[in-house]
Every structure is written in C-alpha cells, then in structure tokens.
Amino acid sequence: MAATQAEILIVEDDEVIMGTLAYNLARQGFEVSRATTGAEGLRMARKLRPDLILLDIMLPGESGIRVCERIREEDEDVVIIMITAKDAEEDKVRGFEAGADDYVTKPFGMKELVARIHAHLKRSEAGQRGRILEAGDLSLDTKNFVARVGDEPLRLRLKEFELLAALASDPGELKSREELAKEVWGHAGVGSSRTIDVHIRRIRAALEKKSAYDYIHTARGLGYRFEPVPRKEGVAARPPE
C-alpha cells in the first residue's frame, strides 16, 4: 500500500487545527477521517482500523493519553502520533509510555508533520527490508518484523522491534540516543527526551521473560550497546537501567 493511499484518523477538538490538518493531508492524497472527542476517536479507530492516528492529548472527557492506552490494548500496529501544546519532557514520556510512536508539539510545520507521517508509514510496511539477525537465543526477521527467542515468538511493537534491530545490526557498537532516534524515527528530535529509555525498558522486560541472555547494555550518559551475555544459572536478570 502506498503511503498516499493510507487512511489517517485525526482526533482533535480544535476546529481550526482540525481543518488545517484535514485539508493539507487530503491534498497529500491521504484518506482523512475526523473525531473531536476521545470517545469518538476510540469508536472510529475500532471501526476504521486506520493506518495512522494523529491524537491530541488535551481532549474533552477522556484524555489523549488514556485514549492512546485503550487503542494500544486492541491494536499494536497502528501508528500513533501525539499532537499537543505540552512540550515538557514528562508529558512526552507519558505519551510514549502510553504507546505513542512519535510526538509533535504545537505549533508545528505541515511539511515536517507530513514528512514524519510518510516516514512512519513507510517503516510500517512489511517487506521494506529483509535479513535475519541472530545472536544468543534471539533471532530477528527484519523483512517480516518477527522476533523470536528460541522457538517462541517475542511480542514487540513496531518501534520496539526497529530499535532492537538497530542495536542488533551492529553488535558491540555503542550507539547514542540521537543516533538511534535517527535510525528508528528518521529524526533526532526524540533523542533529547527519555523516549529511547522507555522503549529500551519495554524491550528488556519482554526479553527477560523468555531469554537466557542479557542483550542491551547501558553506557551511562552515552547510549546503548548490543551484546548477548548469558545469565548465570539461578541469578535473576539485573533490573533495567
């Protein structure tokens, strides 16, 4: 499916912003649907199964954070970009912890937003890349976005998979948050927040349930390094840093 044929659901209560977004995205060739409350956004997300959701945090009734959490309970694949006037780091972290893939702060430029939308949709299309990465008891199929520990599937969201693959593709190499943000999100904007740390914590938690190895290691103040290190028998996995 070409990105310009993708369907986008906008959940925004500001009429001016909604109109601007809908008009510009329609001109780009996207199919656009609108919702002005969290409850309406949830109903439409279930009904339409859009490819991407632009979700405001400050909504009447249920907050965008809660809406994001509820969407993620039912759909792990849809791309969610939070759009909000809140730019504090803790607000961004709350959005990413709720399951958002990206975060755009008002006011924003339409060219930047459209570029991010295209980048996310391109990454969410299966078959864009294709190789098998193997280390320890972990294998990553980057063509089909499938992760396995031994014979068991490892459930990861798209960005978590891409982040793990970005690290696993260069074992032993130290990568900064900014470098990882550029590889996975296509821009370094998320690297200044704890976005990477949130995703790393989720990946570690998923791996620790099934794997006999520790894979992702922290270099404090510098970034992360991928290296499979067997856990000692009877020793619990170290807590995420």
mmCIF file of C-alpha atoms in Angstrom:
data_model
loop_
_atom_site.group_PDB
_atom_site.id
_atom_site.type_symbol
_atom_site.label_atom_id
_atom_site.label_comp_id
_atom_site.label_asym_id
_atom_site.label_seq_id
_atom_site.Cartn_x
_atom_site.Cartn_y
_atom_site.Cartn_z
ATOM 1 C CA MET A 1 0.000 0.000 0.000
ATOM 2 C CA ALA A 2 1.457 3.366 -0.983
ATOM 3 C CA ALA A 3 1.688 5.955 1.786
ATOM 4 C CA THR A 4 -0.506 8.384 -0.168
ATOM 5 C CA GLN A 5 -3.331 5.806 -0.091
ATOM 6 C CA ALA A 6 -3.147 5.421 3.674
ATOM 7 C CA GLU A 7 -6.039 6.322 5.930
ATOM 8 C CA ILE A 8 -5.434 8.815 8.735
ATOM 9 C CA LEU A 9 -7.736 9.415 11.694
ATOM 10 C CA ILE A 10 -7.411 12.864 13.286
ATOM 11 C CA VAL A 11 -8.595 13.152 16.899
ATOM 12 C CA GLU A 12 -8.561 16.879 17.687
ATOM 13 C CA ASP A 13 -11.095 19.193 19.347
ATOM 14 C CA ASP A 14 -9.738 22.482 17.988
ATOM 15 C CA GLU A 15 -11.747 23.263 14.829
ATOM 16 C CA VAL A 16 -9.027 25.437 13.262
ATOM 17 C CA ILE A 17 -6.281 22.853 13.769
ATOM 18 C CA MET A 18 -8.582 20.052 12.645
ATOM 19 C CA GLY A 19 -9.497 21.925 9.468
ATOM 20 C CA THR A 20 -5.881 22.748 8.679
ATOM 21 C CA LEU A 21 -4.723 19.172 9.211
ATOM 22 C CA ALA A 22 -7.579 17.609 7.255
ATOM 23 C CA TYR A 23 -7.174 19.993 4.311
ATOM 24 C CA ASN A 24 -3.412 19.590 3.998
ATOM 25 C CA LEU A 25 -3.401 15.819 4.461
ATOM 26 C CA ALA A 26 -6.197 15.373 1.919
ATOM 27 C CA ARG A 27 -4.123 17.406 -0.556
ATOM 28 C CA GLN A 28 -1.299 14.921 0.024
ATOM 29 C CA GLY A 29 -3.609 12.118 -1.092
ATOM 30 C CA PHE A 30 -4.448 10.635 2.313
ATOM 31 C CA GLU A 31 -7.905 9.393 3.227
ATOM 32 C CA VAL A 32 -8.854 11.528 6.238
ATOM 33 C CA SER A 33 -11.406 10.841 8.986
ATOM 34 C CA ARG A 34 -12.166 13.137 11.924
ATOM 35 C CA ALA A 35 -13.095 12.790 15.592
ATOM 36 C CA THR A 36 -13.398 15.604 18.136
ATOM 37 C CA THR A 37 -13.562 13.633 21.415
ATOM 38 C CA GLY A 38 -11.694 10.703 22.874
ATOM 39 C CA ALA A 39 -14.800 8.507 22.906
ATOM 40 C CA GLU A 40 -15.488 9.261 19.247
ATOM 41 C CA GLY A 41 -11.854 8.634 18.401
ATOM 42 C CA LEU A 42 -11.975 5.208 20.043
ATOM 43 C CA ARG A 43 -15.142 4.251 18.175
ATOM 44 C CA MET A 44 -13.710 5.334 14.839
ATOM 45 C CA ALA A 45 -10.365 3.652 15.484
ATOM 46 C CA ARG A 46 -12.196 0.362 16.068
ATOM 47 C CA LYS A 47 -14.464 0.822 13.062
ATOM 48 C CA LEU A 48 -11.967 2.135 10.508
ATOM 49 C CA ARG A 49 -8.712 0.455 11.591
ATOM 50 C CA PRO A 50 -6.750 3.423 10.159
ATOM 51 C CA ASP A 51 -3.100 3.235 9.201
ATOM 52 C CA LEU A 52 -2.148 6.218 11.338
ATOM 53 C CA ILE A 53 -3.784 8.280 14.100
ATOM 54 C CA LEU A 54 -2.998 11.915 14.893
ATOM 55 C CA LEU A 55 -4.064 12.199 18.517
ATOM 56 C CA ASP A 56 -4.321 15.370 20.602
ATOM 57 C CA ILE A 57 -3.555 14.966 24.302
ATOM 58 C CA MET A 58 -5.930 17.671 25.580
ATOM 59 C CA LEU A 59 -9.361 16.327 24.639
ATOM 60 C CA PRO A 60 -12.767 16.870 26.246
ATOM 61 C CA GLY A 61 -13.659 13.970 28.509
ATOM 62 C CA GLU A 62 -11.120 11.168 28.244
ATOM 63 C CA SER A 63 -7.553 12.401 27.750
ATOM 64 C CA GLY A 64 -5.489 11.573 24.700
ATOM 65 C CA ILE A 65 -3.117 9.579 26.929
ATOM 66 C CA ARG A 66 -5.925 7.283 28.054
ATOM 67 C CA VAL A 67 -7.282 7.046 24.513
ATOM 68 C CA CYS A 68 -3.821 6.004 23.314
ATOM 69 C CA GLU A 69 -3.606 3.326 26.010
ATOM 70 C CA ARG A 70 -7.022 1.929 25.088
ATOM 71 C CA ILE A 71 -6.213 1.884 21.369
ATOM 72 C CA ARG A 72 -2.970 0.034 22.109
ATOM 73 C CA GLU A 73 -4.863 -2.607 24.097
ATOM 74 C CA GLU A 74 -6.652 -3.548 20.873
ATOM 75 C CA ASP A 75 -4.215 -2.580 18.107
ATOM 76 C CA GLU A 76 -0.442 -2.827 18.470
ATOM 77 C CA ASP A 77 0.295 -1.995 14.836
ATOM 78 C CA VAL A 78 -1.424 1.324 14.097
ATOM 79 C CA VAL A 79 0.955 4.292 14.058
ATOM 80 C CA ILE A 80 0.037 6.893 16.709
ATOM 81 C CA ILE A 81 1.485 10.401 16.602
ATOM 82 C CA MET A 82 0.627 12.598 19.568
ATOM 83 C CA ILE A 83 -0.040 16.257 18.765
ATOM 84 C CA THR A 84 -0.110 18.632 21.702
ATOM 85 C CA ALA A 85 0.845 22.024 23.099
ATOM 86 C CA LYS A 86 2.581 20.296 26.007
ATOM 87 C CA ASP A 87 6.322 20.053 25.386
ATOM 88 C CA ALA A 88 7.622 19.160 28.859
ATOM 89 C CA GLU A 89 9.752 16.035 28.892
ATOM 90 C CA GLU A 90 7.493 14.255 31.388
ATOM 91 C CA ASP A 91 4.498 14.790 29.074
ATOM 92 C CA LYS A 92 6.382 13.263 26.164
ATOM 93 C CA VAL A 93 7.423 10.292 28.279
ATOM 94 C CA ARG A 94 3.806 9.742 29.367
ATOM 95 C CA GLY A 95 2.786 9.722 25.710
ATOM 96 C CA PHE A 96 5.430 7.197 24.719
ATOM 97 C CA GLU A 97 4.690 5.018 27.746
ATOM 98 C CA ALA A 98 1.041 5.005 26.661
ATOM 99 C CA GLY A 99 2.131 3.573 23.311
ATOM 100 C CA ALA A 100 2.657 6.586 21.027
ATOM 101 C CA ASP A 101 5.154 6.222 18.176
ATOM 102 C CA ASP A 102 6.020 9.911 17.845
ATOM 103 C CA TYR A 103 5.272 13.290 19.408
ATOM 104 C CA VAL A 104 4.761 16.626 17.635
ATOM 105 C CA THR A 105 4.462 19.857 19.608
ATOM 106 C CA LYS A 106 2.195 22.732 18.575
ATOM 107 C CA PRO A 107 2.844 24.920 16.709
ATOM 108 C CA PHE A 108 4.322 22.652 14.057
ATOM 109 C CA GLY A 109 5.095 22.975 10.370
ATOM 110 C CA MET A 110 2.955 20.951 7.981
ATOM 111 C CA LYS A 111 5.984 19.947 5.903
ATOM 112 C CA GLU A 112 7.666 18.424 8.960
ATOM 113 C CA LEU A 113 4.485 16.648 10.035
ATOM 114 C CA VAL A 114 3.841 15.210 6.571
ATOM 115 C CA ALA A 115 7.472 14.066 6.364
ATOM 116 C CA ARG A 116 7.131 12.263 9.680
ATOM 117 C CA ILE A 117 3.857 10.662 8.591
ATOM 118 C CA HIS A 118 5.430 9.366 5.375
ATOM 119 C CA ALA A 119 8.457 8.050 7.293
ATOM 120 C CA HIS A 120 6.308 6.186 9.814
ATOM 121 C CA LEU A 121 4.034 4.693 7.163
ATOM 122 C CA LYS A 122 6.996 3.587 5.096
ATOM 123 C CA ARG A 123 8.540 1.863 8.107
ATOM 124 C CA SER A 124 5.259 0.145 8.975
ATOM 125 C CA GLU A 125 5.026 -1.501 5.550
ATOM 126 C CA ALA A 126 6.243 -5.081 5.623
ATOM 127 C CA GLY A 127 8.885 -6.132 3.139
ATOM 128 C CA GLN A 128 10.873 -2.899 3.007
ATOM 129 C CA ARG A 129 13.992 -4.628 4.310
ATOM 130 C CA GLY A 130 14.973 -8.217 4.621
ATOM 131 C CA ARG A 131 17.605 -10.059 6.591
ATOM 132 C CA ILE A 132 17.817 -12.335 9.608
ATOM 133 C CA LEU A 133 19.749 -11.115 12.636
ATOM 134 C CA GLU A 134 20.769 -13.812 15.098
ATOM 135 C CA ALA A 135 22.534 -13.614 18.453
ATOM 136 C CA GLY A 136 22.346 -15.798 21.537
ATOM 137 C CA ASP A 137 18.843 -17.289 21.560
ATOM 138 C CA LEU A 138 17.377 -14.289 19.703
ATOM 139 C CA SER A 139 16.508 -14.031 16.008
ATOM 140 C CA LEU A 140 15.056 -11.006 14.211
ATOM 141 C CA ASP A 141 13.437 -11.287 10.775
ATOM 142 C CA THR A 142 13.642 -7.690 9.541
ATOM 143 C CA LYS A 143 11.604 -8.387 6.414
ATOM 144 C CA ASN A 144 8.556 -9.677 8.221
ATOM 145 C CA PHE A 145 9.180 -7.867 11.531
ATOM 146 C CA VAL A 146 9.180 -11.113 13.506
ATOM 147 C CA ALA A 147 11.222 -11.588 16.674
ATOM 148 C CA ARG A 148 11.786 -14.980 18.300
ATOM 149 C CA VAL A 149 13.557 -16.247 21.378
ATOM 150 C CA GLY A 150 14.388 -19.857 20.628
ATOM 151 C CA ASP A 151 11.191 -21.276 19.166
ATOM 152 C CA GLU A 152 8.903 -18.788 20.901
ATOM 153 C CA PRO A 153 7.655 -15.546 19.330
ATOM 154 C CA LEU A 154 8.583 -12.330 21.100
ATOM 155 C CA ARG A 155 5.801 -9.737 21.030
ATOM 156 C CA LEU A 156 7.202 -6.295 20.308
ATOM 157 C CA ARG A 157 5.614 -3.144 18.940
ATOM 158 C CA LEU A 158 6.971 -1.869 15.647
ATOM 159 C CA LYS A 159 9.227 0.799 17.158
ATOM 160 C CA GLU A 160 10.498 -1.622 19.783
ATOM 161 C CA PHE A 161 11.355 -4.133 17.060
ATOM 162 C CA GLU A 162 13.095 -1.481 14.962
ATOM 163 C CA LEU A 163 15.068 -0.217 17.959
ATOM 164 C CA LEU A 164 16.208 -3.719 18.878
ATOM 165 C CA ALA A 165 17.124 -4.406 15.231
ATOM 166 C CA ALA A 166 19.073 -1.131 15.029
ATOM 167 C CA LEU A 167 21.166 -2.206 18.005
ATOM 168 C CA ALA A 168 21.492 -5.860 16.930
ATOM 169 C CA SER A 169 22.636 -4.885 13.425
ATOM 170 C CA ASP A 170 25.893 -3.538 14.920
ATOM 171 C CA PRO A 171 26.752 -5.807 17.868
ATOM 172 C CA GLY A 172 29.268 -4.356 20.288
ATOM 173 C CA GLU A 173 28.904 -0.848 18.863
ATOM 174 C CA LEU A 174 27.912 1.939 21.253
ATOM 175 C CA LYS A 175 25.024 3.978 19.855
ATOM 176 C CA SER A 176 23.830 7.266 21.290
ATOM 177 C CA ARG A 177 20.161 8.062 21.788
ATOM 178 C CA GLU A 178 20.359 10.600 18.973
ATOM 179 C CA GLU A 179 21.805 8.018 16.574
ATOM 180 C CA LEU A 180 19.094 5.522 17.483
ATOM 181 C CA ALA A 181 16.388 8.158 17.106
ATOM 182 C CA LYS A 182 17.588 8.943 13.578
ATOM 183 C CA GLU A 183 17.704 5.250 12.643
ATOM 184 C CA VAL A 184 14.291 4.362 14.055
ATOM 185 C CA TRP A 185 12.232 7.552 13.896
ATOM 186 C CA GLY A 186 14.009 9.246 10.997
ATOM 187 C CA HIS A 187 14.910 12.316 13.063
ATOM 188 C CA ALA A 188 16.829 13.073 16.248
ATOM 189 C CA GLY A 189 14.050 15.029 17.939
ATOM 190 C CA VAL A 190 13.069 12.235 20.312
ATOM 191 C CA GLY A 191 16.650 11.661 21.428
ATOM 192 C CA SER A 192 16.669 14.580 23.860
ATOM 193 C CA SER A 193 13.837 13.035 25.902
ATOM 194 C CA ARG A 194 13.639 9.689 27.682
ATOM 195 C CA THR A 195 11.860 8.191 24.672
ATOM 196 C CA ILE A 196 14.631 5.731 23.868
ATOM 197 C CA ASP A 197 14.872 4.714 27.534
ATOM 198 C CA VAL A 198 11.134 3.955 27.667
ATOM 199 C CA HIS A 199 11.364 1.675 24.635
ATOM 200 C CA ILE A 200 14.554 0.001 25.892
ATOM 201 C CA ARG A 201 12.842 -0.736 29.194
ATOM 202 C CA ARG A 202 9.962 -2.434 27.349
ATOM 203 C CA ILE A 203 12.329 -4.472 25.163
ATOM 204 C CA ARG A 204 14.323 -5.628 28.184
ATOM 205 C CA ALA A 205 11.164 -6.614 30.028
ATOM 206 C CA ALA A 206 9.978 -8.685 27.047
ATOM 207 C CA LEU A 207 13.365 -10.388 26.649
ATOM 208 C CA GLU A 208 13.846 -11.114 30.339
ATOM 209 C CA LYS A 209 10.640 -13.170 30.407
ATOM 210 C CA LYS A 210 11.916 -15.606 27.763
ATOM 211 C CA SER A 211 15.630 -15.257 27.093
ATOM 212 C CA ALA A 212 18.640 -16.716 28.894
ATOM 213 C CA TYR A 213 20.725 -13.721 27.827
ATOM 214 C CA ASP A 214 21.091 -10.043 28.630
ATOM 215 C CA TYR A 215 21.358 -8.207 25.323
ATOM 216 C CA ILE A 216 21.141 -4.446 25.805
ATOM 217 C CA HIS A 217 23.748 -2.751 27.950
ATOM 218 C CA THR A 218 23.795 0.870 29.085
ATOM 219 C CA ALA A 219 26.776 3.183 28.875
ATOM 220 C CA ARG A 220 25.657 5.889 31.269
ATOM 221 C CA GLY A 221 25.391 9.276 29.619
ATOM 222 C CA LEU A 222 26.444 7.839 26.259
ATOM 223 C CA GLY A 223 23.896 5.383 24.959
ATOM 224 C CA TYR A 224 23.367 1.648 24.476
ATOM 225 C CA ARG A 225 25.315 -1.338 23.211
ATOM 226 C CA PHE A 226 24.029 -4.729 21.986
ATOM 227 C CA GLU A 227 25.925 -7.828 23.118
ATOM 228 C CA PRO A 228 24.487 -11.225 24.152
ATOM 229 C CA VAL A 229 25.760 -12.095 27.640
ATOM 230 C CA PRO A 230 24.478 -15.384 29.147
ATOM 231 C CA ARG A 231 22.848 -15.028 32.538
ATOM 232 C CA LYS A 232 24.303 -17.150 35.299
ATOM 233 C CA GLU A 233 22.038 -20.017 36.258
ATOM 234 C CA GLY A 234 19.898 -19.127 39.250
ATOM 235 C CA VAL A 235 20.751 -15.445 39.030
ATOM 236 C CA ALA A 236 17.863 -13.106 38.268
ATOM 237 C CA ALA A 237 18.215 -10.647 35.430
ATOM 238 C CA ARG A 238 19.570 -7.297 36.509
ATOM 239 C CA PRO A 239 16.983 -4.523 36.729
ATOM 240 C CA PRO A 240 16.719 -2.216 33.688
ATOM 241 C CA GLU A 241 18.922 0.862 33.936
#
